[in-house]
């Protein structure tokens, strides 16, 4: 008895094989396109999220840096470095430290101008 694989294929058998093989190729092609589309969408989503995350509002430390820079206006060199260092440490000054700092800044001011400056300076750190 001969096996089926030993028999030559007829035209109708070859046509039948082709018709049934084609959908498999088309199905694979559609699956590949779908997978590529999903991958591209995922990559786009990740890129969008990373850009959105980078553009978030400034955090607490950035706000603190901006405020310290604003307060350090007019100071130069070592005085500015020391001021920025103290400002960014984020620790509350004691009343004596506040008074000493404000007195140093108030040099050259007299009378009501000095009183007003000292009052605002001492409130600022409270």
PDB file of N, CA and C in Angstrom, residues 1-11 13-14:
ATOM      1  N   UNK A   1       0.822  -1.170   0.000  1.00  0.00           N
ATOM      2  CA  UNK A   1       0.000   0.000   0.000  1.00  0.00           C
ATOM      3  C   UNK A   1       0.874   1.245   0.000  1.00  0.00           C
ATOM      4  N   UNK A   2       0.542   2.157  -0.861  1.00  0.00           N
ATOM      5  CA  UNK A   2       1.307   3.385  -0.946  1.00  0.00           C
ATOM      6  C   UNK A   2       0.718   4.416  -0.004  1.00  0.00           C
ATOM      7  N   UNK A   3       1.593   5.264   0.577  1.00  0.00           N
ATOM      8  CA  UNK A   3       1.134   6.340   1.449  1.00  0.00           C
ATOM      9  C   UNK A   3       0.635   7.515   0.634  1.00  0.00           C
ATOM     10  N   UNK A   4      -0.067   8.395   1.257  1.00  0.00           N
ATOM     11  CA  UNK A   4      -0.630   9.565   0.596  1.00  0.00           C
ATOM     12  C   UNK A   4       0.466  10.485   0.064  1.00  0.00           C
ATOM     13  N   UNK A   5       1.602  10.547   0.742  1.00  0.00           N
ATOM     14  CA  UNK A   5       2.656  11.457   0.321  1.00  0.00           C
ATOM     15  C   UNK A   5       3.345  10.983  -0.951  1.00  0.00           C
ATOM     16  N   UNK A   6       3.215   9.693  -1.264  1.00  0.00           N
ATOM     17  CA  UNK A   6       3.838   9.160  -2.468  1.00  0.00           C
ATOM     18  C   UNK A   6       3.032   9.462  -3.716  1.00  0.00           C
ATOM     19  N   UNK A   7       1.776   9.830  -3.581  1.00  0.00           N
ATOM     20  CA  UNK A   7       0.901  10.063  -4.726  1.00  0.00           C
ATOM     21  C   UNK A   7       1.161  11.449  -5.306  1.00  0.00           C
ATOM     22  N   UNK A   8       1.207  11.562  -6.630  1.00  0.00           N
ATOM     23  CA  UNK A   8       1.364  12.877  -7.240  1.00  0.00           C
ATOM     24  C   UNK A   8       0.109  13.716  -7.016  1.00  0.00           C
ATOM     25  N   UNK A   9       0.301  15.031  -6.879  1.00  0.00           N
ATOM     26  CA  UNK A   9      -0.831  15.933  -6.638  1.00  0.00           C
ATOM     27  C   UNK A   9      -1.517  16.274  -7.948  1.00  0.00           C
ATOM     28  N   UNK A  10      -2.797  16.324  -7.899  1.00  0.00           N
ATOM     29  CA  UNK A  10      -3.566  16.740  -9.074  1.00  0.00           C
ATOM     30  C   UNK A  10      -3.706  18.251  -9.042  1.00  0.00           C
ATOM     31  N   UNK A  11      -4.143  18.820 -10.145  1.00  0.00           N
ATOM     32  CA  UNK A  11      -4.329  20.264 -10.218  1.00  0.00           C
ATOM     33  C   UNK A  11      -5.330  20.750  -9.182  1.00  0.00           C
ATOM     34  N   UNK A  13      -6.008  19.399  -6.318  1.00  0.00           N
ATOM     35  CA  UNK A  13      -5.412  19.279  -4.983  1.00  0.00           C
ATOM     36  C   UNK A  13      -4.442  20.432  -4.730  1.00  0.00           C
ATOM     37  N   UNK A  14      -3.658  20.807  -5.772  1.00  0.00           N
ATOM     38  CA  UNK A  14      -2.721  21.922  -5.620  1.00  0.00           C
ATOM     39  C   UNK A  14      -3.482  23.229  -5.431  1.00  0.00           C
TER      40      UNK A  14
END
